[in-house]
C-alpha atoms as an extended CHARMM CRD file, in Angstrom:
* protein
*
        97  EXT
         1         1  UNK       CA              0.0000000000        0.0000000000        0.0000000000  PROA      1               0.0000000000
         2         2  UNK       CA              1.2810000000        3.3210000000       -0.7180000000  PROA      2               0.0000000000
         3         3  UNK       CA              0.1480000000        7.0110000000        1.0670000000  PROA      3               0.0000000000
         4         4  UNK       CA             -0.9350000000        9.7770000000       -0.7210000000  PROA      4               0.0000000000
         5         5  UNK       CA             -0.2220000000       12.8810000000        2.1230000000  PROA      5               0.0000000000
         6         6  UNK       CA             -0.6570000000       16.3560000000        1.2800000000  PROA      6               0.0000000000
         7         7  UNK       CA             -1.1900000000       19.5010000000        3.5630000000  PROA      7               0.0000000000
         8         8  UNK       CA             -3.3640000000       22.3680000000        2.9850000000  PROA      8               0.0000000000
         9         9  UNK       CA             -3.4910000000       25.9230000000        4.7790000000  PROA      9               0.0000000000
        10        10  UNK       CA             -7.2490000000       26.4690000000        4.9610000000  PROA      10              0.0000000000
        11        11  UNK       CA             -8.3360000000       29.2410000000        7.1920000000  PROA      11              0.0000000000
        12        12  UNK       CA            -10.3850000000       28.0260000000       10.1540000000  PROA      12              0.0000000000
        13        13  UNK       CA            -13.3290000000       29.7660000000        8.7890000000  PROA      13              0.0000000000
        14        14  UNK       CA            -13.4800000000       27.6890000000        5.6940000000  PROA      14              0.0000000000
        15        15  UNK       CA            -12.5670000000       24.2560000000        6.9690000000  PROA      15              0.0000000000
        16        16  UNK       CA            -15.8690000000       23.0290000000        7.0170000000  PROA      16              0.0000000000
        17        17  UNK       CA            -16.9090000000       24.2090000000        3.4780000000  PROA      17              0.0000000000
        18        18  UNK       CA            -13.4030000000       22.6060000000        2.2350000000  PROA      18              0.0000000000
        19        19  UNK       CA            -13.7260000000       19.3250000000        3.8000000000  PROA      19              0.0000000000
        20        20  UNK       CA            -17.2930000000       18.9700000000        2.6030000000  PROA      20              0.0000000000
        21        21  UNK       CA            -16.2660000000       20.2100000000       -1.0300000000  PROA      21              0.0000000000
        22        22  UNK       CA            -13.3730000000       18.0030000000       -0.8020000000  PROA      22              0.0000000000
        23        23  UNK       CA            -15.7600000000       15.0410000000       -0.1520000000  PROA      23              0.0000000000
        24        24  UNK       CA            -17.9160000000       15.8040000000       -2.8680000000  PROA      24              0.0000000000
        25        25  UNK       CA            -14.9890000000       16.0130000000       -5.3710000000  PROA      25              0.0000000000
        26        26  UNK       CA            -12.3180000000       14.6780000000       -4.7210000000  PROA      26              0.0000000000
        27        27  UNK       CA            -13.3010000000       11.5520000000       -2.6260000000  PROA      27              0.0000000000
        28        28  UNK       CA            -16.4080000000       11.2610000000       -5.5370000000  PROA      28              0.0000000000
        29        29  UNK       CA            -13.7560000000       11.2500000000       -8.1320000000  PROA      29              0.0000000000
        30        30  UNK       CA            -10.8820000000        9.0250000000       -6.9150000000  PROA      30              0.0000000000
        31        31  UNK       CA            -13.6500000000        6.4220000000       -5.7080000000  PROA      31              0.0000000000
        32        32  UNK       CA            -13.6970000000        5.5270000000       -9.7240000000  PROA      32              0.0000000000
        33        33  UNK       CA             -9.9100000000        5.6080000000       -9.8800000000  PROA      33              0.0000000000
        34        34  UNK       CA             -8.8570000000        2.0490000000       -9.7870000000  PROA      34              0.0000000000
        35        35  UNK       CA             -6.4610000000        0.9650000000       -6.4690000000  PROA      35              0.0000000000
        36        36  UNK       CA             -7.8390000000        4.1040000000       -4.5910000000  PROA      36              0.0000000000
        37        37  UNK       CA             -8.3100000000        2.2710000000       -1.3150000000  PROA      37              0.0000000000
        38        38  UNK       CA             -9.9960000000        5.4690000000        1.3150000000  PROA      38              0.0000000000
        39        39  UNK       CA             -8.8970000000        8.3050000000        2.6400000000  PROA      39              0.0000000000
        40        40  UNK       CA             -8.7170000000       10.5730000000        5.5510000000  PROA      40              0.0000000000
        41        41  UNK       CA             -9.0140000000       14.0300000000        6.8570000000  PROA      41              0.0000000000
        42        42  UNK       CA             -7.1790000000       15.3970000000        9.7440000000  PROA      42              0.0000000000
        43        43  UNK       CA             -6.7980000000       18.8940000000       10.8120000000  PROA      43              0.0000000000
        44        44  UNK       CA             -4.4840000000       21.0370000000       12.4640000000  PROA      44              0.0000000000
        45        45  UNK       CA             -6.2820000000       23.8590000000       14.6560000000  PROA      45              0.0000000000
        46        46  UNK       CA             -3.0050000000       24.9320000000       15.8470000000  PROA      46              0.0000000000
        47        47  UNK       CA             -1.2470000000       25.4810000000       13.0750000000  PROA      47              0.0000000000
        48        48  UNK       CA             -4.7160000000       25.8780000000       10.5240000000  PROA      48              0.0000000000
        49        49  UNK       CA             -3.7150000000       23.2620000000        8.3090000000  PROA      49              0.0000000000
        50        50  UNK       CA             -5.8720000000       20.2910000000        6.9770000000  PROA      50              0.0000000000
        51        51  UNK       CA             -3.8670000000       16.9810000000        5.8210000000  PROA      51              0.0000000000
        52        52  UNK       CA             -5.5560000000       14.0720000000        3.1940000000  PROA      52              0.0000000000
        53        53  UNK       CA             -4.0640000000       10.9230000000        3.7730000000  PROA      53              0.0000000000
        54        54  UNK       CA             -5.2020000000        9.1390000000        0.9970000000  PROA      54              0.0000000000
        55        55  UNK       CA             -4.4920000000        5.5470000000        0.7140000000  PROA      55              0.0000000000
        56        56  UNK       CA             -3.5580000000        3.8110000000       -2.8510000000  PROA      56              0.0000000000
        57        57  UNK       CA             -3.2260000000       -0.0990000000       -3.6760000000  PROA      57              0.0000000000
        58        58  UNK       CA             -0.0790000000        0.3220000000       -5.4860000000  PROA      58              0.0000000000
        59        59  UNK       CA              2.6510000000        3.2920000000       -6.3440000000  PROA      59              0.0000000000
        60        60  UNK       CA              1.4980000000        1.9720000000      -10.0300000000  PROA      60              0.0000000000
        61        61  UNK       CA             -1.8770000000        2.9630000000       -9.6220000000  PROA      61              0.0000000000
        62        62  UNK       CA             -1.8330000000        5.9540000000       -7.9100000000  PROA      62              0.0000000000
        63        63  UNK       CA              0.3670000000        7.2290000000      -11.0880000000  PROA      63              0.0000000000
        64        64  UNK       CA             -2.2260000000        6.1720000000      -13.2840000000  PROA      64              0.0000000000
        65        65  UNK       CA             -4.4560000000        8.7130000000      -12.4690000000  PROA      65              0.0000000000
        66        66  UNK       CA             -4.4430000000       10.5140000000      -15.6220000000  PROA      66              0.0000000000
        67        67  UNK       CA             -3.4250000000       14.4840000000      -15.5270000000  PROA      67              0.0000000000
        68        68  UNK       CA             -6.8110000000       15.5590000000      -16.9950000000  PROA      68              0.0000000000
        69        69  UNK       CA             -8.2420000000       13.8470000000      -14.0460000000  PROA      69              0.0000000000
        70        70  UNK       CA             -6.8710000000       15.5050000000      -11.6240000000  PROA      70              0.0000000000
        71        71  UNK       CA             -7.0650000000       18.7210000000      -13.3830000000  PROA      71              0.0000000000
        72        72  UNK       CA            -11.1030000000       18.4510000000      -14.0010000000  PROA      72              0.0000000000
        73        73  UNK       CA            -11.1470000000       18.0750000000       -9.3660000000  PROA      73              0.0000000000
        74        74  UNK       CA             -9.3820000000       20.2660000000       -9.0810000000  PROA      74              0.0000000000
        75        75  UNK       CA            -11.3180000000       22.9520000000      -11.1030000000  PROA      75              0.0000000000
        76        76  UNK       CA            -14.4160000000       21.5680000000       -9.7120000000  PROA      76              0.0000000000
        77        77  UNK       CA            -13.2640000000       22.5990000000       -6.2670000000  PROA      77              0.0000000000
        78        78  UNK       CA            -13.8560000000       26.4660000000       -7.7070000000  PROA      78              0.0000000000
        79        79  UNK       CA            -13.1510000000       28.9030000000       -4.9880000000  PROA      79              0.0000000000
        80        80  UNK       CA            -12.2640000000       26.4340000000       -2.3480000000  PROA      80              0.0000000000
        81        81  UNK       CA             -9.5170000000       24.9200000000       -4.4090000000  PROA      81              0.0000000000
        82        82  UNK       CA             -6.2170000000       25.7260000000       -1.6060000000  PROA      82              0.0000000000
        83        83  UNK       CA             -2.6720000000       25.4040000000       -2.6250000000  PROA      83              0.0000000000
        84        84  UNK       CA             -0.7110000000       22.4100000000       -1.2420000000  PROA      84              0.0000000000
        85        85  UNK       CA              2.0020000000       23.5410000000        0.9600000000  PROA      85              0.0000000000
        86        86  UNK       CA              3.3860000000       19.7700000000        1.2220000000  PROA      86              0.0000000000
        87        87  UNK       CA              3.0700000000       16.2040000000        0.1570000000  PROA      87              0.0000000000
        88        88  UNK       CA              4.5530000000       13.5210000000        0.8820000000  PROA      88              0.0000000000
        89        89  UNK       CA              4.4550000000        9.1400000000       -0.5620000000  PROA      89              0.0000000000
        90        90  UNK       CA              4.7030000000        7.0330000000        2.1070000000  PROA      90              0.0000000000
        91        91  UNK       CA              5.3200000000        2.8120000000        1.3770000000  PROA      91              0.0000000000
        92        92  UNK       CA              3.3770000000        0.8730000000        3.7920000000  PROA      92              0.0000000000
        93        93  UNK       CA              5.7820000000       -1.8620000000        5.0740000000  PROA      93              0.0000000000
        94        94  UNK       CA              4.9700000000       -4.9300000000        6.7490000000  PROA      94              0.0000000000
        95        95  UNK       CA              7.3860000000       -5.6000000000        9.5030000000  PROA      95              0.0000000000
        96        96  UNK       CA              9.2250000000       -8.6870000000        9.9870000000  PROA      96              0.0000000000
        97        97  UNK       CA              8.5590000000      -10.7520000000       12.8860000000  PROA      97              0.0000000000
């Protein structure tokens, strides 16, 4: 399993109407991506930032998402679209007994 993680500034006043928008867009539109496994939402009140941790089968898959894909959410997030200040891939890793 690989991890999507990216980190958002989103002004406390607009965190609700981001993570709801995000829902409807972004979590909509991977769901149909295929390997796209879940994701989750955590936020920051001390330093205003939201992070998606969004979970993929493979590395392989994630990178199939094509560009227009992601280009069409991200439009479709209109005035709530927020720059990513960070992102990260994480490799899940099963550890040996």
């Amino acid at each position: 399993m690989v991890i999507e993680w990216l980190k958002f500034q989103v002004p406390p006043e607009k965190w609700e109407a981001f993570i709801q928008r995000d829902e409807e867009v972004w979590t909509a539109g991977l769901q149909e991506c295929p390997g796209f496994l879940g994701k989750e939402v955590w936020v920051n009140p001390e330093q205003q930032e939201i992070v998606l941790v969004i979970r993929w089968e493979s590395q392989t898959q994630w990178d199939a998402v094509p560009e227009s894909k992601i280009q069409q959410l991200d439009e479709a997030m209109g005035e709530l679209k927020m720059p990513i200040v960070e992102s990260r891939a994480y490799q899940m890793s099963k550890l040996m007994p």
